[in-house]
């Protein structure tokens, strides 16, 4: 599955169509890819629950505290935490034996602002 | 992979932990599931490009016009359009031989508003 050549420049359609297509710009490929990865990271109920817990806590939570809210095995929770961390929504800090996770609200507000702009 | 029994009521953690977990509420399972499906629908660069094209068009676009913007086969574009339609972001209307798709901006604004609330 390949998209039209992506050189990070918005492109204008000029391919054949049954109609006369309107001349619309595409998003830069790197922008679409980055935002799609962030949205995919949010696209799981457990990951939304984790964000919600951390937002309520208003502070970093130990991974064991997060695990206590789910009937899921530790590797599964770690898998979901990794998704959120790699998408920029969480920061992790090791304190002794445990890793603590803290919400990065500016990453979420950046994404929501971008989504609002997308359809304006 | 099963979460704590989901009866759509926010629940309070009371399971064992190495620390004393703060008492935080979970999102109702149906709400987390619905929003996760919407976010997953947005979590693909082609689907973001489609939304962006329809937002610029400011009107319904024929499926053939949408296809003209991508070097993808028609079934692939239809697959992505179906994802967006099932998540509520697009409405479809058959006119003669072609299906026209129109953005449903209120679905996107509902999601962004929910995301903003999630971490407040």
mmCIF file of N, CA, C and O in Angstrom, chain A residues 1-2 4-5 13 15-19 21-27 32 35-36 39-40 42-45 48-49 51-53 55-57 61-62 64-65 68-72 76 80 98 103 108 112 114-116 118-119, chain B residues 1-2 4-5 13 15-19 21-27 32 35-36 39-40 42-45 48-49 51-53 55-57 61-62 64-65 68-72 76 80 98 103 108 112 114-116 118-119:
data_model
loop_
_atom_site.group_PDB
_atom_site.id
_atom_site.type_symbol
_atom_site.label_atom_id
_atom_site.label_comp_id
_atom_site.label_asym_id
_atom_site.label_seq_id
_atom_site.Cartn_x
_atom_site.Cartn_y
_atom_site.Cartn_z
ATOM 1 N N UNK A 1 0.846 -1.186 0.000
ATOM 2 C CA UNK A 1 0.000 0.000 0.000
ATOM 3 C C UNK A 1 0.885 1.240 0.000
ATOM 4 O O UNK A 1 1.558 1.523 0.968
ATOM 5 N N UNK A 2 0.966 1.941 -1.132
ATOM 6 C CA UNK A 2 1.819 3.131 -1.163
ATOM 7 C C UNK A 2 0.991 4.345 -1.532
ATOM 8 O O UNK A 2 0.146 4.287 -2.410
ATOM 9 N N UNK A 4 0.732 8.358 -2.874
ATOM 10 C CA UNK A 4 1.401 9.219 -3.832
ATOM 11 C C UNK A 4 2.769 9.603 -3.256
ATOM 12 O O UNK A 4 2.913 9.778 -2.054
ATOM 13 N N UNK A 5 3.807 9.704 -4.106
ATOM 14 C CA UNK A 5 5.157 9.944 -3.589
ATOM 15 C C UNK A 5 5.163 11.040 -2.526
ATOM 16 O O UNK A 5 4.653 12.131 -2.758
ATOM 17 N N UNK A 13 -3.660 17.460 -6.578
ATOM 18 C CA UNK A 13 -4.087 16.328 -7.400
ATOM 19 C C UNK A 13 -4.141 16.705 -8.864
ATOM 20 O O UNK A 13 -4.540 17.795 -9.223
ATOM 21 N N UNK A 15 -4.442 13.702 -11.177
ATOM 22 C CA UNK A 15 -4.627 12.421 -11.849
ATOM 23 C C UNK A 15 -6.039 12.335 -12.423
ATOM 24 O O UNK A 15 -6.908 13.135 -12.115
ATOM 25 N N UNK A 16 -6.218 11.322 -13.263
ATOM 26 C CA UNK A 16 -7.494 11.176 -13.955
ATOM 27 C C UNK A 16 -8.622 10.865 -12.981
ATOM 28 O O UNK A 16 -8.422 10.232 -11.964
ATOM 29 N N UNK A 17 -9.806 11.302 -13.294
ATOM 30 C CA UNK A 17 -10.980 11.075 -12.472
ATOM 31 C C UNK A 17 -12.191 11.120 -13.379
ATOM 32 O O UNK A 17 -12.149 11.676 -14.472
ATOM 33 N N UNK A 18 -13.309 10.567 -12.926
ATOM 34 C CA UNK A 18 -14.528 10.618 -13.732
ATOM 35 C C UNK A 18 -15.076 12.042 -13.762
ATOM 36 O O UNK A 18 -15.821 12.409 -14.645
ATOM 37 N N UNK A 19 -14.718 12.826 -12.755
ATOM 38 C CA UNK A 19 -15.204 14.200 -12.669
ATOM 39 C C UNK A 19 -13.979 15.118 -12.805
ATOM 40 O O UNK A 19 -12.880 14.672 -13.059
ATOM 41 N N UNK A 21 -11.682 16.913 -10.557
ATOM 42 C CA UNK A 21 -11.478 16.980 -9.117
ATOM 43 C C UNK A 21 -11.101 18.392 -8.689
ATOM 44 O O UNK A 21 -10.386 19.083 -9.411
ATOM 45 N N UNK A 22 -11.596 18.840 -7.547
ATOM 46 C CA UNK A 22 -11.176 20.139 -7.047
ATOM 47 C C UNK A 22 -9.692 20.088 -6.716
ATOM 48 O O UNK A 22 -9.140 19.028 -6.444
ATOM 49 N N UNK A 23 -9.008 21.231 -6.770
ATOM 50 C CA UNK A 23 -7.571 21.263 -6.511
ATOM 51 C C UNK A 23 -7.362 21.494 -5.020
ATOM 52 O O UNK A 23 -7.492 22.613 -4.527
ATOM 53 N N UNK A 24 -7.042 20.419 -4.333
ATOM 54 C CA UNK A 24 -6.911 20.464 -2.885
ATOM 55 C C UNK A 24 -5.493 20.070 -2.493
ATOM 56 O O UNK A 24 -4.861 19.265 -3.179
ATOM 57 N N UNK A 25 -5.037 20.609 -1.380
ATOM 58 C CA UNK A 25 -3.683 20.283 -0.919
ATOM 59 C C UNK A 25 -3.704 19.087 0.023
ATOM 60 O O UNK A 25 -4.636 18.912 0.806
ATOM 61 N N UNK A 26 -2.624 18.318 -0.060
ATOM 62 C CA UNK A 26 -2.456 17.215 0.884
ATOM 63 C C UNK A 26 -1.654 17.683 2.072
ATOM 64 O O UNK A 26 -0.874 18.639 1.987
ATOM 65 N N UNK A 27 -1.833 16.993 3.203
ATOM 66 C CA UNK A 27 -0.985 17.236 4.368
ATOM 67 C C UNK A 27 0.424 16.766 4.060
ATOM 68 O O UNK A 27 0.592 15.765 3.357
ATOM 69 N N UNK A 32 1.194 13.941 8.673
ATOM 70 C CA UNK A 32 0.116 12.946 8.714
ATOM 71 C C UNK A 32 0.580 11.687 9.446
ATOM 72 O O UNK A 32 -0.160 11.111 10.241
ATOM 73 N N UNK A 35 0.902 12.423 13.365
ATOM 74 C CA UNK A 35 -0.394 12.539 14.049
ATOM 75 C C UNK A 35 -1.146 11.210 14.023
ATOM 76 O O UNK A 35 -1.869 10.884 14.975
ATOM 77 N N UNK A 36 -0.993 10.447 12.943
ATOM 78 C CA UNK A 36 -1.660 9.133 12.884
ATOM 79 C C UNK A 36 -1.103 8.207 13.967
ATOM 80 O O UNK A 36 -1.847 7.474 14.617
ATOM 81 N N UNK A 39 -2.605 9.268 17.270
ATOM 82 C CA UNK A 39 -4.011 8.884 17.376
ATOM 83 C C UNK A 39 -4.165 7.381 17.560
ATOM 84 O O UNK A 39 -5.017 6.915 18.321
ATOM 85 N N UNK A 40 -3.309 6.615 16.884
ATOM 86 C CA UNK A 40 -3.346 5.157 17.060
ATOM 87 C C UNK A 40 -2.974 4.792 18.507
ATOM 88 O O UNK A 40 -3.526 3.861 19.094
ATOM 89 N N UNK A 42 -3.694 6.431 21.073
ATOM 90 C CA UNK A 42 -4.870 6.692 21.917
ATOM 91 C C UNK A 42 -6.020 5.737 21.610
ATOM 92 O O UNK A 42 -6.999 5.695 22.365
ATOM 93 N N UNK A 43 -5.916 4.998 20.520
ATOM 94 C CA UNK A 43 -7.029 4.182 20.049
ATOM 95 C C UNK A 43 -7.159 2.840 20.726
ATOM 96 O O UNK A 43 -7.344 1.826 20.044
ATOM 97 N N UNK A 44 -7.085 2.812 22.040
ATOM 98 C CA UNK A 44 -7.301 1.574 22.798
ATOM 99 C C UNK A 44 -7.899 1.950 24.146
ATOM 100 O O UNK A 44 -7.380 2.842 24.821
ATOM 101 N N UNK A 45 -8.978 1.249 24.566
ATOM 102 C CA UNK A 45 -9.647 1.659 25.815
ATOM 103 C C UNK A 45 -8.738 1.627 27.040
ATOM 104 O O UNK A 45 -8.874 2.485 27.917
ATOM 105 N N UNK A 48 -6.691 4.791 27.098
ATOM 106 C CA UNK A 48 -7.497 5.946 27.517
ATOM 107 C C UNK A 48 -7.729 5.911 29.027
ATOM 108 O O UNK A 48 -7.677 6.951 29.698
ATOM 109 N N UNK A 49 -7.960 4.716 29.570
ATOM 110 C CA UNK A 49 -8.138 4.594 31.030
ATOM 111 C C UNK A 49 -6.868 5.034 31.758
ATOM 112 O O UNK A 49 -6.932 5.704 32.793
ATOM 113 N N UNK A 51 -4.567 7.181 30.757
ATOM 114 C CA UNK A 51 -4.472 8.648 30.707
ATOM 115 C C UNK A 51 -5.431 9.287 31.708
ATOM 116 O O UNK A 51 -5.078 10.258 32.387
ATOM 117 N N UNK A 52 -6.638 8.735 31.783
ATOM 118 C CA UNK A 52 -7.655 9.274 32.689
ATOM 119 C C UNK A 52 -7.208 9.139 34.149
ATOM 120 O O UNK A 52 -7.373 10.064 34.956
ATOM 121 N N UNK A 53 -6.628 7.995 34.493
ATOM 122 C CA UNK A 53 -6.131 7.788 35.866
ATOM 123 C C UNK A 53 -5.032 8.795 36.188
ATOM 124 O O UNK A 53 -5.032 9.422 37.258
ATOM 125 N N UNK A 55 -4.446 11.662 34.830
ATOM 126 C CA UNK A 55 -4.967 13.034 34.883
ATOM 127 C C UNK A 55 -5.623 13.292 36.239
ATOM 128 O O UNK A 55 -5.440 14.357 36.831
ATOM 129 N N UNK A 56 -6.366 12.305 36.729
ATOM 130 C CA UNK A 56 -6.999 12.459 38.047
ATOM 131 C C UNK A 56 -5.959 12.538 39.156
ATOM 132 O O UNK A 56 -6.108 13.322 40.095
ATOM 133 N N UNK A 57 -4.932 11.707 39.036
ATOM 134 C CA UNK A 57 -3.897 11.660 40.076
ATOM 135 C C UNK A 57 -3.196 13.019 40.172
ATOM 136 O O UNK A 57 -2.807 13.447 41.260
ATOM 137 N N UNK A 61 2.424 8.420 38.831
ATOM 138 C CA UNK A 61 1.954 7.196 39.485
ATOM 139 C C UNK A 61 2.960 6.088 39.222
ATOM 140 O O UNK A 61 3.470 5.945 38.108
ATOM 141 N N UNK A 62 3.200 5.321 40.274
ATOM 142 C CA UNK A 62 4.034 4.123 40.173
ATOM 143 C C UNK A 62 3.336 3.122 39.244
ATOM 144 O O UNK A 62 2.108 3.013 39.241
ATOM 145 N N UNK A 64 3.050 0.105 39.567
ATOM 146 C CA UNK A 64 2.268 -0.880 40.346
ATOM 147 C C UNK A 64 0.904 -0.307 40.713
ATOM 148 O O UNK A 64 -0.082 -1.042 40.793
ATOM 149 N N UNK A 65 0.828 1.015 40.924
ATOM 150 C CA UNK A 65 -0.469 1.649 41.184
ATOM 151 C C UNK A 65 -1.356 1.600 39.952
ATOM 152 O O UNK A 65 -2.569 1.387 40.051
ATOM 153 N N UNK A 68 -2.803 -1.784 39.463
ATOM 154 C CA UNK A 68 -3.849 -2.144 40.431
ATOM 155 C C UNK A 68 -5.251 -1.824 39.916
ATOM 156 O O UNK A 68 -6.235 -2.327 40.442
ATOM 157 N N UNK A 69 -5.348 -0.993 38.897
ATOM 158 C CA UNK A 69 -6.654 -0.614 38.352
ATOM 159 C C UNK A 69 -7.155 -1.542 37.262
ATOM 160 O O UNK A 69 -8.255 -1.340 36.740
ATOM 161 N N UNK A 70 -6.362 -2.515 36.883
ATOM 162 C CA UNK A 70 -6.732 -3.379 35.763
ATOM 163 C C UNK A 70 -6.555 -4.846 36.139
ATOM 164 O O UNK A 70 -5.652 -5.178 36.906
ATOM 165 N N UNK A 71 -7.401 -5.684 35.575
ATOM 166 C CA UNK A 71 -7.170 -7.126 35.708
ATOM 167 C C UNK A 71 -6.391 -7.589 34.495
ATOM 168 O O UNK A 71 -6.864 -8.375 33.678
ATOM 169 N N UNK A 72 -5.229 -7.051 34.351
ATOM 170 C CA UNK A 72 -4.367 -7.374 33.221
ATOM 171 C C UNK A 72 -2.984 -7.705 33.760
ATOM 172 O O UNK A 72 -2.584 -7.197 34.817
ATOM 173 N N UNK A 76 1.260 -6.676 29.845
ATOM 174 C CA UNK A 76 0.235 -6.019 29.028
ATOM 175 C C UNK A 76 0.151 -4.531 29.375
ATOM 176 O O UNK A 76 0.087 -3.665 28.498
ATOM 177 N N UNK A 80 1.057 -1.166 26.992
ATOM 178 C CA UNK A 80 0.217 0.019 26.777
ATOM 179 C C UNK A 80 0.944 1.295 27.232
ATOM 180 O O UNK A 80 0.840 2.337 26.581
ATOM 181 N N UNK A 98 10.983 0.945 41.052
ATOM 182 C CA UNK A 98 9.776 1.164 40.253
ATOM 183 C C UNK A 98 9.919 2.307 39.250
ATOM 184 O O UNK A 98 10.693 3.239 39.456
ATOM 185 N N UNK A 103 1.642 12.208 33.262
ATOM 186 C CA UNK A 103 0.988 12.716 32.050
ATOM 187 C C UNK A 103 1.744 13.910 31.485
ATOM 188 O O UNK A 103 2.276 14.728 32.246
ATOM 189 N N UNK A 108 -1.111 16.128 24.567
ATOM 190 C CA UNK A 108 -2.518 15.912 24.248
ATOM 191 C C UNK A 108 -3.166 17.200 23.733
ATOM 192 O O UNK A 108 -3.936 17.173 22.765
ATOM 193 N N UNK A 112 -5.044 17.797 20.122
ATOM 194 C CA UNK A 112 -6.437 18.259 19.975
ATOM 195 C C UNK A 112 -6.481 19.569 19.177
ATOM 196 O O UNK A 112 -7.364 19.753 18.345
ATOM 197 N N UNK A 114 -4.396 20.419 16.848
ATOM 198 C CA UNK A 114 -4.139 20.041 15.455
ATOM 199 C C UNK A 114 -5.409 19.469 14.818
ATOM 200 O O UNK A 114 -5.744 19.789 13.676
ATOM 201 N N UNK A 115 -6.129 18.615 15.568
ATOM 202 C CA UNK A 115 -7.368 18.025 15.034
ATOM 203 C C UNK A 115 -8.410 19.105 14.753
ATOM 204 O O UNK A 115 -9.140 19.032 13.758
ATOM 205 N N UNK A 116 -8.471 20.097 15.636
ATOM 206 C CA UNK A 116 -9.433 21.185 15.422
ATOM 207 C C UNK A 116 -9.095 21.965 14.149
ATOM 208 O O UNK A 116 -9.980 22.325 13.384
ATOM 209 N N UNK A 118 -7.511 20.783 11.582
ATOM 210 C CA UNK A 118 -7.582 19.908 10.405
ATOM 211 C C UNK A 118 -8.858 20.142 9.609
ATOM 212 O O UNK A 118 -8.858 20.054 8.382
ATOM 213 N N UNK A 119 -9.933 20.426 10.308
ATOM 214 C CA UNK A 119 -11.216 20.532 9.598
ATOM 215 C C UNK A 119 -11.741 21.971 9.597
ATOM 216 O O UNK A 119 -12.939 22.183 9.428
ATOM 217 N N UNK B 1 -6.968 -10.896 26.777
ATOM 218 C CA UNK B 1 -6.764 -9.634 27.464
ATOM 219 C C UNK B 1 -8.122 -9.091 27.934
ATOM 220 O O UNK B 1 -8.925 -8.658 27.150
ATOM 221 N N UNK B 2 -8.388 -9.194 29.223
ATOM 222 C CA UNK B 2 -9.670 -8.702 29.722
ATOM 223 C C UNK B 2 -9.436 -7.672 30.796
ATOM 224 O O UNK B 2 -8.553 -7.814 31.639
ATOM 225 N N UNK B 4 -10.827 -5.284 34.019
ATOM 226 C CA UNK B 4 -11.677 -5.454 35.198
ATOM 227 C C UNK B 4 -13.137 -5.510 34.732
ATOM 228 O O UNK B 4 -13.498 -4.844 33.769
ATOM 229 N N UNK B 5 -13.991 -6.305 35.390
ATOM 230 C CA UNK B 5 -15.365 -6.452 34.894
ATOM 231 C C UNK B 5 -15.976 -5.097 34.570
ATOM 232 O O UNK B 5 -15.983 -4.191 35.399
ATOM 233 N N UNK B 13 -10.466 1.560 42.438
ATOM 234 C CA UNK B 13 -9.480 0.503 42.629
ATOM 235 C C UNK B 13 -9.413 0.082 44.086
ATOM 236 O O UNK B 13 -9.498 0.902 44.979
ATOM 237 N N UNK B 15 -7.526 -3.167 44.642
ATOM 238 C CA UNK B 15 -6.712 -4.375 44.596
ATOM 239 C C UNK B 15 -5.348 -4.125 45.223
ATOM 240 O O UNK B 15 -4.964 -2.991 45.489
ATOM 241 N N UNK B 16 -4.625 -5.193 45.437
ATOM 242 C CA UNK B 16 -3.333 -5.106 46.115
ATOM 243 C C UNK B 16 -2.312 -4.351 45.270
ATOM 244 O O UNK B 16 -2.340 -4.393 44.052
ATOM 245 N N UNK B 17 -1.423 -3.669 45.920
ATOM 246 C CA UNK B 17 -0.385 -2.905 45.249
ATOM 247 C C UNK B 17 0.785 -2.810 46.210
ATOM 248 O O UNK B 17 0.643 -2.973 47.415
ATOM 249 N N UNK B 18 1.965 -2.500 45.652
ATOM 250 C CA UNK B 18 3.138 -2.344 46.520
ATOM 251 C C UNK B 18 3.011 -1.061 47.336
ATOM 252 O O UNK B 18 3.632 -0.910 48.368
ATOM 253 N N UNK B 19 2.235 -0.132 46.860
ATOM 254 C CA UNK B 19 2.049 1.150 47.538
ATOM 255 C C UNK B 19 0.575 1.235 47.961
ATOM 256 O O UNK B 19 -0.172 0.286 47.811
ATOM 257 N N UNK B 21 -2.525 2.704 46.621
ATOM 258 C CA UNK B 21 -2.934 3.394 45.392
ATOM 259 C C UNK B 21 -3.942 4.483 45.704
ATOM 260 O O UNK B 21 -4.793 4.312 46.560
ATOM 261 N N UNK B 22 -3.842 5.609 45.010
ATOM 262 C CA UNK B 22 -4.862 6.640 45.189
ATOM 263 C C UNK B 22 -6.197 6.117 44.688
ATOM 264 O O UNK B 22 -6.248 5.230 43.849
ATOM 265 N N UNK B 23 -7.283 6.653 45.233
ATOM 266 C CA UNK B 23 -8.618 6.176 44.836
ATOM 267 C C UNK B 23 -9.087 7.007 43.650
ATOM 268 O O UNK B 23 -9.521 8.140 43.805
ATOM 269 N N UNK B 24 -8.993 6.415 42.496
ATOM 270 C CA UNK B 24 -9.310 7.124 41.254
ATOM 271 C C UNK B 24 -10.432 6.396 40.538
ATOM 272 O O UNK B 24 -10.557 5.179 40.639
ATOM 273 N N UNK B 25 -11.236 7.156 39.792
ATOM 274 C CA UNK B 25 -12.348 6.553 39.059
ATOM 275 C C UNK B 25 -11.929 6.147 37.660
ATOM 276 O O UNK B 25 -11.118 6.825 37.015
ATOM 277 N N UNK B 26 -12.528 5.045 37.204
ATOM 278 C CA UNK B 26 -12.312 4.627 35.828
ATOM 279 C C UNK B 26 -13.383 5.242 34.940
ATOM 280 O O UNK B 26 -14.479 5.574 35.392
ATOM 281 N N UNK B 27 -13.066 5.381 33.660
ATOM 282 C CA UNK B 27 -14.067 5.780 32.680
ATOM 283 C C UNK B 27 -15.083 4.655 32.519
ATOM 284 O O UNK B 27 -14.715 3.481 32.592
ATOM 285 N N UNK B 32 -15.108 4.532 27.055
ATOM 286 C CA UNK B 32 -13.713 4.287 26.662
ATOM 287 C C UNK B 32 -13.670 3.518 25.342
ATOM 288 O O UNK B 32 -12.854 3.813 24.459
ATOM 289 N N UNK B 35 -14.784 5.884 22.319
ATOM 290 C CA UNK B 35 -13.773 6.879 21.965
ATOM 291 C C UNK B 35 -12.512 6.218 21.409
ATOM 292 O O UNK B 35 -11.858 6.760 20.508
ATOM 293 N N UNK B 36 -12.165 5.046 21.936
ATOM 294 C CA UNK B 36 -10.995 4.329 21.405
ATOM 295 C C UNK B 36 -11.222 3.935 19.951
ATOM 296 O O UNK B 36 -10.317 4.047 19.122
ATOM 297 N N UNK B 39 -10.773 7.039 17.846
ATOM 298 C CA UNK B 39 -9.361 7.431 17.735
ATOM 299 C C UNK B 39 -8.595 6.469 16.829
ATOM 300 O O UNK B 39 -7.732 6.886 16.058
ATOM 301 N N UNK B 40 -8.928 5.189 16.921
ATOM 302 C CA UNK B 40 -8.283 4.207 16.051
ATOM 303 C C UNK B 40 -8.639 4.491 14.586
ATOM 304 O O UNK B 40 -7.801 4.339 13.690
ATOM 305 N N UNK B 42 -9.037 7.318 13.308
ATOM 306 C CA UNK B 42 -8.214 8.451 12.865
ATOM 307 C C UNK B 42 -6.729 8.097 12.786
ATOM 308 O O UNK B 42 -5.943 8.871 12.240
ATOM 309 N N UNK B 43 -6.363 6.945 13.335
ATOM 310 C CA UNK B 43 -4.951 6.594 13.485
ATOM 311 C C UNK B 43 -4.328 5.991 12.239
ATOM 312 O O UNK B 43 -3.639 4.966 12.335
ATOM 313 N N UNK B 44 -4.539 6.601 11.100
ATOM 314 C CA UNK B 44 -3.909 6.155 9.853
ATOM 315 C C UNK B 44 -3.701 7.380 8.961
ATOM 316 O O UNK B 44 -4.638 8.169 8.766
ATOM 317 N N UNK B 45 -2.495 7.553 8.384
ATOM 318 C CA UNK B 45 -2.241 8.773 7.605
ATOM 319 C C UNK B 45 -3.181 8.967 6.416
ATOM 320 O O UNK B 45 -3.551 10.106 6.117
ATOM 321 N N UNK B 48 -6.402 10.451 7.708
ATOM 322 C CA UNK B 48 -6.246 11.874 8.034
ATOM 323 C C UNK B 48 -6.223 12.707 6.754
ATOM 324 O O UNK B 48 -6.802 13.796 6.699
ATOM 325 N N UNK B 49 -5.558 12.201 5.717
ATOM 326 C CA UNK B 49 -5.535 12.915 4.441
ATOM 327 C C UNK B 49 -6.950 13.051 3.867
ATOM 328 O O UNK B 49 -7.321 14.107 3.334
ATOM 329 N N UNK B 51 -9.809 13.135 5.520
ATOM 330 C CA UNK B 51 -10.536 14.158 6.287
ATOM 331 C C UNK B 51 -10.096 15.557 5.873
ATOM 332 O O UNK B 51 -10.916 16.465 5.740
ATOM 333 N N UNK B 52 -8.787 15.717 5.692
ATOM 334 C CA UNK B 52 -8.231 17.022 5.320
ATOM 335 C C UNK B 52 -8.753 17.457 3.938
ATOM 336 O O UNK B 52 -9.133 18.629 3.744
ATOM 337 N N UNK B 53 -8.815 16.532 2.991
ATOM 338 C CA UNK B 53 -9.338 16.847 1.649
ATOM 339 C C UNK B 53 -10.806 17.274 1.730
ATOM 340 O O UNK B 53 -11.215 18.277 1.139
ATOM 341 N N UNK B 55 -12.404 18.457 4.283
ATOM 342 C CA UNK B 55 -12.545 19.733 4.996
ATOM 343 C C UNK B 55 -12.255 20.894 4.052
ATOM 344 O O UNK B 55 -12.958 21.905 4.069
ATOM 345 N N UNK B 56 -11.222 20.754 3.205
ATOM 346 C CA UNK B 56 -10.898 21.821 2.252
ATOM 347 C C UNK B 56 -12.004 21.967 1.203
ATOM 348 O O UNK B 56 -12.328 23.088 0.797
ATOM 349 N N UNK B 57 -12.535 20.820 0.753
ATOM 350 C CA UNK B 57 -13.569 20.849 -0.286
ATOM 351 C C UNK B 57 -14.793 21.606 0.224
ATOM 352 O O UNK B 57 -15.458 22.306 -0.526
ATOM 353 N N UNK B 61 -17.599 15.033 -1.643
ATOM 354 C CA UNK B 61 -16.727 14.662 -2.763
ATOM 355 C C UNK B 61 -17.106 13.271 -3.235
ATOM 356 O O UNK B 61 -17.355 12.368 -2.419
ATOM 357 N N UNK B 62 -17.095 13.116 -4.550
ATOM 358 C CA UNK B 62 -17.310 11.807 -5.168
ATOM 359 C C UNK B 62 -16.132 10.909 -4.792
ATOM 360 O O UNK B 62 -14.990 11.373 -4.698
ATOM 361 N N UNK B 64 -14.599 8.958 -6.542
ATOM 362 C CA UNK B 64 -13.570 8.958 -7.598
ATOM 363 C C UNK B 64 -12.652 10.173 -7.456
ATOM 364 O O UNK B 64 -11.466 10.106 -7.770
ATOM 365 N N UNK B 65 -13.186 11.288 -6.984
ATOM 366 C CA UNK B 65 -12.348 12.463 -6.726
ATOM 367 C C UNK B 65 -11.379 12.193 -5.578
ATOM 368 O O UNK B 65 -10.225 12.614 -5.606
ATOM 369 N N UNK B 68 -8.547 10.070 -6.680
ATOM 370 C CA UNK B 68 -7.593 10.756 -7.564
ATOM 371 C C UNK B 68 -6.413 11.355 -6.780
ATOM 372 O O UNK B 68 -5.389 11.684 -7.370
ATOM 373 N N UNK B 69 -6.576 11.494 -5.465
ATOM 374 C CA UNK B 69 -5.509 12.084 -4.649
ATOM 375 C C UNK B 69 -4.510 11.064 -4.127
ATOM 376 O O UNK B 69 -3.560 11.420 -3.436
ATOM 377 N N UNK B 70 -4.745 9.805 -4.386
ATOM 378 C CA UNK B 70 -3.890 8.766 -3.816
ATOM 379 C C UNK B 70 -3.452 7.789 -4.897
ATOM 380 O O UNK B 70 -4.218 7.531 -5.834
ATOM 381 N N UNK B 71 -2.271 7.249 -4.737
ATOM 382 C CA UNK B 71 -1.855 6.144 -5.611
ATOM 383 C C UNK B 71 -2.181 4.839 -4.910
ATOM 384 O O UNK B 71 -1.294 4.061 -4.546
ATOM 385 N N UNK B 72 -3.448 4.653 -4.661
ATOM 386 C CA UNK B 72 -3.924 3.459 -3.962
ATOM 387 C C UNK B 72 -5.063 2.877 -4.770
ATOM 388 O O UNK B 72 -5.778 3.609 -5.471
ATOM 389 N N UNK B 76 -8.787 -0.190 -1.440
ATOM 390 C CA UNK B 76 -8.062 0.335 -0.268
ATOM 391 C C UNK B 76 -8.679 1.652 0.186
ATOM 392 O O UNK B 76 -8.892 1.877 1.386
ATOM 393 N N UNK B 80 -10.663 2.570 3.805
ATOM 394 C CA UNK B 80 -10.414 3.705 4.705
ATOM 395 C C UNK B 80 -11.674 4.566 4.860
ATOM 396 O O UNK B 80 -11.953 5.061 5.955
ATOM 397 N N UNK B 98 -22.204 6.829 -8.396
ATOM 398 C CA UNK B 98 -21.114 7.121 -7.450
ATOM 399 C C UNK B 98 -21.629 7.404 -6.039
ATOM 400 O O UNK B 98 -22.758 7.857 -5.849
ATOM 401 N N UNK B 103 -17.869 15.403 5.120
ATOM 402 C CA UNK B 103 -17.344 15.454 6.489
ATOM 403 C C UNK B 103 -18.478 15.721 7.478
ATOM 404 O O UNK B 103 -19.399 16.472 7.174
ATOM 405 N N UNK B 108 -16.049 15.153 14.887
ATOM 406 C CA UNK B 108 -14.658 15.446 15.227
ATOM 407 C C UNK B 108 -14.585 16.431 16.395
ATOM 408 O O UNK B 108 -13.769 16.260 17.305
ATOM 409 N N UNK B 112 -12.717 15.891 20.018
ATOM 410 C CA UNK B 112 -11.662 16.774 20.549
ATOM 411 C C UNK B 112 -12.099 17.368 21.894
ATOM 412 O O UNK B 112 -11.290 17.483 22.807
ATOM 413 N N UNK B 114 -14.029 15.918 24.049
ATOM 414 C CA UNK B 114 -13.915 14.818 25.027
ATOM 415 C C UNK B 114 -12.453 14.637 25.437
ATOM 416 O O UNK B 114 -12.160 14.443 26.621
ATOM 417 N N UNK B 115 -11.539 14.691 24.460
ATOM 418 C CA UNK B 115 -10.111 14.525 24.771
ATOM 419 C C UNK B 115 -9.623 15.645 25.697
ATOM 420 O O UNK B 115 -8.816 15.403 26.601
ATOM 421 N N UNK B 116 -10.115 16.847 25.446
ATOM 422 C CA UNK B 116 -9.701 17.962 26.294
ATOM 423 C C UNK B 116 -10.190 17.760 27.733
ATOM 424 O O UNK B 116 -9.479 18.033 28.690
ATOM 425 N N UNK B 118 -10.755 14.905 29.122
ATOM 426 C CA UNK B 118 -10.155 13.690 29.699
ATOM 427 C C UNK B 118 -9.025 14.016 30.666
ATOM 428 O O UNK B 118 -8.834 13.337 31.673
ATOM 429 N N UNK B 119 -8.277 15.048 30.361
ATOM 430 C CA UNK B 119 -7.094 15.328 31.188
ATOM 431 C C UNK B 119 -7.261 16.632 31.984
ATOM 432 O O UNK B 119 -6.274 17.219 32.406
#
